[in-house]
Every structure is written in structure tokens, then in C-alpha cells.
Amino acid sequence: MMAVYANGYINISADSAGDGNGGLFRQRDPAMFQSFLVPSDRTGSNGSYNCHLSNWDKYVESAPLKARSWVTQERFMSPRVVHFSNDQVHWECVELMTSESVNSSFHIGPEFIWTPEKSFHAFIQEPNSDTKIESLYTIWYRLVESYTTGQLTFISDRPVAIAGLARTFAHLLQLEQKDYICGLWRPYLVLEMMWYTFTSTDRPNPDIPSWSWLSVNGDVWFKTPQVATKYQPVAEVMDVRITASLGDPYGSIVSGPLKIRAPICRAKIRRVPDPHARLDDGPKWEYTFVLGQEEIGEGHSFMLNLDECSSEFMEKVLSQDVYLLLGQGSILPYPETPDLPGSKQS
């Protein structure tokens, strides 16, 4: 299917359809989507303001079709997409993003609306550089985040429905097949294992290793590039062996043992006396880690999300020590110290 969409001319996207019977067209008032120009009142200015109804985020990025995980790959690979949304038609290609309501002299572009799909194509012809490679990794993370917020009829399709994207990125990142490790990339394997989820601890496929985001049935998020640059890996991957179905490393996974070496520390998990929501409508902050005499709580951006949260399991955890493996550490500049008479620096 990746080849079908990549070699297609136009992908017609029924964004507002809830299922295969939804169709493209909706009842609407076309007059509501006419743009117009308002002359500028600035002295000596010949410019004008373009007034139009902008609802790309609402009816394209948050459309019912986006709830389908397969669409992430389809939209990304298609060179051109015509979006039939709830109220108007939108256009998306390498050079242009625009809407029916926008005046022909004014175009929506990446500087106004950023989507990983066409932002990727916009710079893909540039020469390879460190900046370009970093941008490709960033786009991969954003695509995974978009992909995992969607739903699949068969959860076993989770590795398969993003396999086309993985093959494409392996080529662009100048990596080999063996460098794609169950949804993660070998050069940043330790850092990428620090993914997190807000909504799901369900692991429906026991064959997929728990250190991979492919193992959970729910949303997955990565640290932003700005945050990631402040950390460096502390853990070291000693060995990782992925056994894939039919020998395709981008397809279904049979097993994935990983051996890792890293510092560990002893800690305790303690129940918070007065649990409260981390967000207005989010899950409650109920537990905290205690390292020595220091409590790692909400003020340290701490979040505990265990796969098993039954009362019997938590009582067992709360009654004994646990051990934390340090995967990455922050990069902090050391203060400069003046040379003292007779001292020797090393």
C-alpha cells in the first residue's frame, strides 16, 4: 500500500466520514466560506488584510478520518491530498497548503500550519547535513505520535501499518534494515526508549518487547527536540536481537530480547496523602518515588504509570524496595573555578 499511495497522483480524502459509508459531501452554505480583502488603515500603506475562515486544525488535523491509524502512512506518502472536510475542501501538496475559503492570492503554508507530512517533502531535496538528519528524526517522532493516537481494527497490525514509513525513513537516514529496532532507531535507541504514554498500559501482544512503543495499545509521545538535546544516554545497549515474522524487520515481531547495562539505584514508592489531578481532567497523581531522603514528586515532572495497578499488586510494591535503572542524564554545565596558587587541575 505504501507504493500505491507514493505513486498515486491525487489522494482523495474523506476527512469527515465516520466510516466507509460516509462519503465526501455535506450540506453547507458556500457563502460562509468566501474570503475578502480589507484595506489597511496604516498611513502610506497600500496593503490589505485577507479575511477568511481558517479551520484546518479542526476539520483536517482533528477530522474523524484521523482516528484511523492507517491514514498516517497514506497521507504522508501521497504527493497530493484533496481533503473533503465537514464544511469545505482543502488542498495539500509539497508546495502548497490551502483551503477553499482562502483567496487565490494568499496561501496557507508551513509557516502558518505545520504538518509533518508535507513539511517532510518540503526539504527532502536539500543536501544531507546534521541539521537535516535531526529534522528527519523529529518528523519521525511526530508521525509516531500522530499514528498512535489513531485506532486499528486489528491491534496486531500496529507494526505493519507503519512499516512503509519505517522503510522510507531508513533510506533517508542512511541506515540499514538492522538499524530499525521494533519501532526505534539504533543510533538513538536508549533515548528513544524513554517514550511515554498517558492513556494506555494495555499490552495486547506479548511477543512485542515492553521496551518498544509498539507493545502498547494507546498514545505514545517522545521528548521534544529542545528537551532531548539537554540529555545524554547513560545506559549502554549490550545486545539486542529482533526476530521478525517472515524475516521482515519492518513487519510483525516474534521476539526482541535486549541486554542493557546502566547504573541502578534503590528507591521506595509511597502513596501520596492527598491525590490530585496532574491536569484539570487528567489522571490523579497518587504515588511518588523516594530516593534516600529526597522525594521525587510532581514538582520534578515525575509521573508513575505502572502496567499493573491492582490494589493487590500496589500493596506488594509499597511494602518493598524497587530498583530504578538510569537511562539518560541531563547535561549541566559545570561552573568554572579559578586556578588557586599552588593548585593543579586535572
Short mmCIF file of C-alpha atoms in Angstrom, two decimals:
data_model
loop_
_atom_site.label_atom_id
_atom_site.label_comp_id
_atom_site.label_asym_id
_atom_site.label_seq_id
_atom_site.Cartn_x
_atom_site.Cartn_y
_atom_site.Cartn_z
CA MET A 1 0.00 0.00 0.00
CA MET A 2 2.93 2.34 0.55
CA ALA A 3 3.85 2.04 -3.13
CA VAL A 4 0.23 2.62 -4.18
CA TYR A 5 -0.04 5.92 -2.34
CA ALA A 6 3.51 7.07 -3.12
CA ASN A 7 2.98 6.55 -6.85
CA GLY A 8 -0.55 7.91 -6.95
CA TYR A 9 -1.33 11.31 -8.48
CA ILE A 10 -4.01 12.58 -6.07
CA ASN A 11 -5.32 11.06 -2.86
CA ILE A 12 -8.98 11.95 -2.25
CA SER A 13 -9.51 12.04 1.49
CA ALA A 14 -13.00 11.77 3.03
CA ASP A 15 -11.96 13.55 6.23
CA SER A 16 -15.38 13.97 7.80
CA ALA A 17 -16.61 10.42 7.09
CA GLY A 18 -17.02 8.29 10.17
CA ASP A 19 -16.72 5.06 8.17
CA GLY A 20 -16.64 3.73 4.62
CA ASN A 21 -20.25 4.78 4.04
CA GLY A 22 -19.70 8.43 4.97
CA GLY A 23 -18.97 9.81 1.52
CA LEU A 24 -17.39 13.14 0.62
CA PHE A 25 -20.15 15.75 0.56
CA ARG A 26 -22.00 17.65 3.29
CA GLN A 27 -24.80 20.19 3.40
CA ARG A 28 -23.27 23.64 3.77
CA ASP A 29 -23.68 27.33 2.89
CA PRO A 30 -20.95 28.31 0.38
CA ALA A 31 -21.38 31.99 1.23
CA MET A 32 -19.84 31.28 4.63
CA PHE A 33 -16.52 30.48 3.01
CA GLN A 34 -15.97 33.49 0.80
CA SER A 35 -12.77 35.39 1.59
CA PHE A 36 -12.47 39.15 1.23
CA LEU A 37 -9.81 41.85 1.47
CA VAL A 38 -9.89 44.74 3.95
CA PRO A 39 -7.67 47.72 3.05
CA SER A 40 -5.02 48.59 5.58
CA ASP A 41 -5.60 51.80 7.58
CA ARG A 42 -1.89 52.41 8.04
CA THR A 43 -0.70 55.68 6.62
CA GLY A 44 1.20 55.24 3.38
CA SER A 45 0.39 51.54 3.17
CA ASN A 46 -1.04 50.01 0.03
CA GLY A 47 -1.51 46.62 1.65
CA SER A 48 -4.66 44.89 2.81
CA TYR A 49 -5.81 42.18 5.18
CA ASN A 50 -7.03 38.85 3.86
CA CYS A 51 -10.04 37.69 5.88
CA HIS A 52 -11.05 34.05 5.62
CA LEU A 53 -12.37 31.24 7.76
CA SER A 54 -9.43 29.18 8.99
CA ASN A 55 -10.42 25.80 10.40
CA TRP A 56 -7.68 23.50 9.13
CA ASP A 57 -6.80 22.22 12.60
CA LYS A 58 -10.42 21.48 13.47
CA TYR A 59 -11.59 19.81 10.27
CA VAL A 60 -8.37 18.31 8.85
CA GLU A 61 -5.96 17.62 11.72
CA SER A 62 -8.80 16.62 14.08
CA ALA A 63 -11.07 15.03 11.49
CA PRO A 64 -12.82 11.68 12.11
CA LEU A 65 -10.57 10.10 9.48
CA LYS A 66 -7.53 10.95 11.60
CA ALA A 67 -8.79 8.42 14.15
CA ARG A 68 -7.72 5.69 11.76
CA SER A 69 -4.03 4.81 12.20
CA TRP A 70 -3.56 3.61 8.61
CA VAL A 71 -4.24 7.16 7.39
CA THR A 72 -0.94 8.47 8.83
CA GLN A 73 1.07 6.46 6.31
CA GLU A 74 -1.37 7.05 3.45
CA ARG A 75 -1.36 10.81 3.87
CA PHE A 76 2.38 11.01 4.36
CA MET A 77 3.26 9.08 1.21
CA SER A 78 0.71 10.76 -1.08
CA PRO A 79 2.24 13.61 -3.11
CA ARG A 80 -1.10 15.46 -3.19
CA VAL A 81 -4.19 15.23 -1.00
CA VAL A 82 -7.64 16.72 -1.54
CA HIS A 83 -9.37 16.91 1.85
CA PHE A 84 -13.18 16.90 1.82
CA SER A 85 -13.90 18.18 5.31
CA ASN A 86 -17.09 18.97 7.17
CA ASP A 87 -17.53 22.41 5.63
CA GLN A 88 -15.12 22.95 2.73
CA VAL A 89 -12.44 21.43 0.51
CA HIS A 90 -8.74 21.72 1.42
CA TRP A 91 -5.62 21.08 -0.65
CA GLU A 92 -2.25 19.77 0.48
CA CYS A 93 0.87 19.09 -1.57
CA VAL A 94 4.63 19.62 -1.41
CA GLU A 95 4.42 23.28 -2.42
CA LEU A 96 1.07 24.41 -1.10
CA MET A 97 -1.43 24.02 1.70
CA THR A 98 -4.65 25.96 1.19
CA SER A 99 -8.40 25.92 1.65
CA GLU A 100 -11.46 26.70 -0.41
CA SER A 101 -12.13 29.76 1.76
CA VAL A 102 -8.71 31.28 1.12
CA ASN A 103 -8.28 33.93 -1.57
CA SER A 104 -6.26 32.73 -4.57
CA SER A 105 -3.63 35.39 -3.88
CA PHE A 106 -2.98 34.07 -0.39
CA HIS A 107 -1.84 30.58 0.56
CA ILE A 108 -1.62 28.70 3.82
CA GLY A 109 1.93 27.43 4.25
CA PRO A 110 4.14 25.62 6.75
CA GLU A 111 4.82 28.94 8.49
CA PHE A 112 1.13 29.08 9.42
CA ILE A 113 0.20 25.40 9.79
CA TRP A 114 2.83 22.75 10.45
CA THR A 115 2.15 19.17 9.48
CA PRO A 116 4.88 16.53 9.50
CA GLU A 117 3.56 15.05 6.25
CA LYS A 118 4.27 17.87 3.84
CA SER A 119 6.94 19.61 5.89
CA PHE A 120 8.93 16.45 5.24
CA HIS A 121 8.57 16.71 1.49
CA ALA A 122 9.38 20.42 1.52
CA PHE A 123 13.03 19.93 2.49
CA ILE A 124 13.71 16.39 1.32
CA GLN A 125 15.66 17.61 -1.72
CA GLU A 126 18.16 19.50 0.43
CA PRO A 127 21.70 18.10 0.74
CA ASN A 128 22.31 15.81 3.68
CA SER A 129 23.55 17.55 6.82
CA ASP A 130 23.41 17.09 10.59
CA THR A 131 20.52 19.56 10.74
CA LYS A 132 18.59 17.66 8.10
CA ILE A 133 19.11 14.31 9.85
CA GLU A 134 17.93 15.80 13.16
CA SER A 135 14.86 17.18 11.41
CA LEU A 136 14.10 13.76 9.94
CA TYR A 137 14.22 12.16 13.39
CA THR A 138 11.91 14.90 14.70
CA ILE A 139 9.41 14.27 11.90
CA TRP A 140 9.54 10.53 12.63
CA TYR A 141 8.68 11.19 16.30
CA ARG A 142 5.77 13.46 15.34
CA LEU A 143 4.48 10.87 12.86
CA VAL A 144 4.60 8.13 15.51
CA GLU A 145 2.70 10.39 17.92
CA SER A 146 0.04 11.05 15.27
CA TYR A 147 -0.08 7.38 14.33
CA THR A 148 -0.52 6.09 17.88
CA THR A 149 -3.46 8.38 18.63
CA GLY A 150 -5.43 6.55 15.93
CA GLN A 151 -7.17 3.20 16.13
CA LEU A 152 -6.64 -0.11 14.37
CA THR A 153 -9.29 -2.79 13.80
CA PHE A 154 -6.62 -5.39 14.49
CA ILE A 155 -4.01 -4.28 17.02
CA SER A 156 -1.65 -6.88 15.56
CA ASP A 157 -1.36 -4.53 12.56
CA ARG A 158 0.45 -1.89 14.64
CA PRO A 159 3.96 -2.73 13.37
CA VAL A 160 2.65 -3.36 9.84
CA ALA A 161 0.63 -0.17 9.40
CA ILE A 162 3.74 1.97 9.85
CA ALA A 163 6.20 -0.34 8.07
CA GLY A 164 6.13 1.70 4.87
CA LEU A 165 7.15 4.84 6.73
CA ALA A 166 9.91 2.95 8.52
CA ARG A 167 11.37 1.73 5.21
CA THR A 168 11.27 5.25 3.82
CA PHE A 169 12.99 6.76 6.84
CA ALA A 170 15.65 4.04 6.94
CA HIS A 171 16.64 5.10 3.43
CA LEU A 172 16.53 8.82 4.21
CA LEU A 173 18.51 8.40 7.44
CA GLN A 174 21.07 6.32 5.53
CA LEU A 175 20.52 3.37 7.86
CA GLU A 176 20.34 -0.35 7.19
CA GLN A 177 17.40 -2.64 7.88
CA LYS A 178 19.07 -3.95 11.04
CA ASP A 179 19.09 -0.39 12.43
CA TYR A 180 15.29 -0.38 12.69
CA ILE A 181 14.64 -2.00 16.04
CA CYS A 182 10.97 -2.58 16.77
CA GLY A 183 9.85 0.99 16.08
CA LEU A 184 13.09 2.61 17.31
CA TRP A 185 16.36 3.52 15.60
CA ARG A 186 19.72 2.11 16.63
CA PRO A 187 21.68 5.44 16.75
CA TYR A 188 19.27 6.83 19.39
CA LEU A 189 17.96 3.59 20.86
CA VAL A 190 18.50 4.49 24.53
CA LEU A 191 16.96 7.95 24.25
CA GLU A 192 14.01 6.71 22.20
CA MET A 193 13.24 4.04 24.80
CA MET A 194 12.23 6.97 27.04
CA TRP A 195 8.88 7.21 25.24
CA TYR A 196 5.81 7.55 27.44
CA THR A 197 2.06 7.14 27.27
CA PHE A 198 -0.77 8.95 29.04
CA THR A 199 -3.72 6.72 28.27
CA SER A 200 -2.72 3.09 27.93
CA THR A 201 -0.95 0.36 29.84
CA ASP A 202 -2.65 -2.37 27.81
CA ARG A 203 -0.11 -4.65 26.09
CA PRO A 204 -2.20 -6.92 23.86
CA ASN A 205 0.70 -8.60 22.03
CA PRO A 206 3.08 -10.38 24.44
CA ASP A 207 5.54 -11.09 21.62
CA ILE A 208 6.48 -7.41 21.23
CA PRO A 209 9.06 -6.38 23.87
CA SER A 210 7.82 -3.99 26.55
CA TRP A 211 10.64 -1.51 25.86
CA SER A 212 9.12 -0.78 22.43
CA TRP A 213 6.22 1.65 21.97
CA LEU A 214 4.72 -0.90 19.58
CA SER A 215 3.85 -3.00 22.65
CA VAL A 216 1.16 -0.66 23.98
CA ASN A 217 -2.30 -0.06 22.59
CA GLY A 218 -2.58 3.70 23.01
CA ASP A 219 -0.94 7.08 22.53
CA VAL A 220 2.86 7.39 22.56
CA TRP A 221 4.94 10.54 22.99
CA PHE A 222 8.60 11.43 22.73
CA LYS A 223 10.53 14.27 24.32
CA THR A 224 10.64 17.41 22.20
CA PRO A 225 13.92 18.08 20.37
CA GLN A 226 14.61 21.01 22.68
CA VAL A 227 14.36 18.78 25.75
CA ALA A 228 16.17 15.85 24.16
CA THR A 229 19.27 17.94 23.47
CA LYS A 230 19.67 18.51 27.22
CA TYR A 231 20.07 14.79 27.88
CA GLN A 232 22.63 12.18 27.01
CA PRO A 233 22.35 8.40 27.25
CA VAL A 234 23.74 6.82 30.41
CA ALA A 235 22.64 3.27 29.70
CA GLU A 236 24.51 1.15 27.18
CA VAL A 237 22.85 -1.43 24.97
CA MET A 238 25.00 -4.55 25.07
CA ASP A 239 22.91 -6.69 22.76
CA VAL A 240 19.51 -6.61 21.06
CA ARG A 241 18.07 -9.31 18.84
CA ILE A 242 14.85 -8.85 16.94
CA THR A 243 13.13 -11.87 15.47
CA ALA A 244 10.60 -10.74 12.89
CA SER A 245 7.84 -12.70 11.23
CA LEU A 246 8.79 -13.81 7.70
CA GLY A 247 12.23 -12.28 8.22
CA ASP A 248 10.98 -8.72 7.57
CA PRO A 249 12.38 -6.38 10.28
CA TYR A 250 9.65 -3.84 9.48
CA GLY A 251 6.83 -6.34 9.92
CA SER A 252 5.37 -8.28 12.81
CA ILE A 253 7.68 -9.09 15.73
CA VAL A 254 8.08 -12.57 17.21
CA SER A 255 10.53 -11.65 19.99
CA GLY A 256 13.03 -8.95 20.96
CA PRO A 257 15.34 -9.62 23.92
CA LEU A 258 17.55 -6.72 24.90
CA LYS A 259 20.56 -6.67 27.23
CA ILE A 260 21.37 -3.30 28.74
CA ARG A 261 23.99 -2.03 31.20
CA ALA A 262 23.29 1.03 33.33
CA PRO A 263 23.54 2.39 36.87
CA ILE A 264 20.69 1.50 39.19
CA CYS A 265 19.52 2.98 42.47
CA ARG A 266 17.27 1.72 45.23
CA ALA A 267 14.04 3.55 45.90
CA LYS A 268 10.63 3.25 47.51
CA ILE A 269 7.22 4.02 46.10
CA ARG A 270 4.95 5.85 48.52
CA ARG A 271 1.29 6.75 48.25
CA VAL A 272 0.55 10.48 48.19
CA PRO A 273 -1.59 11.50 51.21
CA ASP A 274 -3.83 13.84 49.17
CA PRO A 275 -4.04 12.72 45.50
CA HIS A 276 -4.98 15.36 42.97
CA ALA A 277 -5.18 15.55 39.20
CA ARG A 278 -2.00 16.45 37.34
CA LEU A 279 -4.22 18.18 34.78
CA ASP A 280 -7.74 19.52 35.09
CA ASP A 281 -9.22 16.39 33.56
CA GLY A 282 -6.22 14.09 33.75
CA PRO A 283 -5.37 11.09 35.92
CA LYS A 284 -4.62 11.67 39.57
CA TRP A 285 -1.09 11.91 40.92
CA GLU A 286 -1.25 9.13 43.52
CA TYR A 287 2.31 7.89 44.04
CA THR A 288 5.80 9.27 44.45
CA PHE A 289 9.33 7.90 44.46
CA VAL A 290 11.61 8.34 47.46
CA LEU A 291 15.35 8.22 46.78
CA GLY A 292 17.23 8.27 50.06
CA GLN A 293 15.75 11.27 51.86
CA GLU A 294 14.53 13.04 48.72
CA GLU A 295 11.01 12.68 47.40
CA ILE A 296 10.66 12.92 43.62
CA GLY A 297 7.26 14.43 43.28
CA GLU A 298 5.12 16.45 40.94
CA GLY A 299 7.43 19.44 41.01
CA HIS A 300 10.11 17.31 39.31
CA SER A 301 7.77 16.37 36.42
CA PHE A 302 7.54 12.88 37.86
CA MET A 303 4.86 10.54 36.59
CA LEU A 304 4.33 6.92 37.61
CA ASN A 305 2.34 4.81 35.20
CA LEU A 306 2.60 1.11 36.02
CA ASP A 307 1.40 -1.68 33.76
CA GLU A 308 -0.20 -3.38 36.74
CA CYS A 309 -2.12 -1.13 39.15
CA SER A 310 -4.38 -3.50 41.03
CA SER A 311 -4.68 -2.93 44.76
CA GLU A 312 -3.05 -6.31 45.50
CA PHE A 313 -0.06 -5.52 43.28
CA MET A 314 0.37 -1.99 44.66
CA GLU A 315 0.32 -3.22 48.25
CA LYS A 316 3.14 -5.59 47.36
CA VAL A 317 5.14 -2.82 45.67
CA LEU A 318 4.63 -0.39 48.53
CA SER A 319 5.96 -2.90 51.05
CA GLN A 320 9.38 -3.41 49.46
CA ASP A 321 12.23 -1.64 47.73
CA VAL A 322 12.29 -1.14 43.99
CA TYR A 323 15.27 -0.52 41.73
CA LEU A 324 15.42 2.20 39.11
CA LEU A 325 17.59 1.92 36.02
CA LEU A 326 19.07 5.22 34.84
CA GLY A 327 18.63 5.52 31.10
CA GLN A 328 19.67 9.11 30.48
CA GLY A 329 21.02 12.09 32.38
CA SER A 330 20.78 15.84 31.97
CA ILE A 331 23.69 17.77 30.55
CA LEU A 332 24.52 20.52 33.03
CA PRO A 333 27.44 22.93 32.56
CA TYR A 334 29.96 22.80 35.36
CA PRO A 335 30.78 26.20 36.89
CA GLU A 336 34.23 27.48 36.11
CA THR A 337 36.56 27.58 39.11
CA PRO A 338 39.52 29.95 39.27
CA ASP A 339 43.01 28.49 39.49
CA LEU A 340 44.40 28.77 43.01
CA PRO A 341 48.07 29.38 43.76
CA GLY A 342 49.91 26.07 44.04
CA SER A 343 46.91 24.07 42.85
CA LYS A 344 46.89 21.63 39.96
CA GLN A 345 43.78 20.99 37.87
CA SER A 346 43.03 17.55 36.43
#
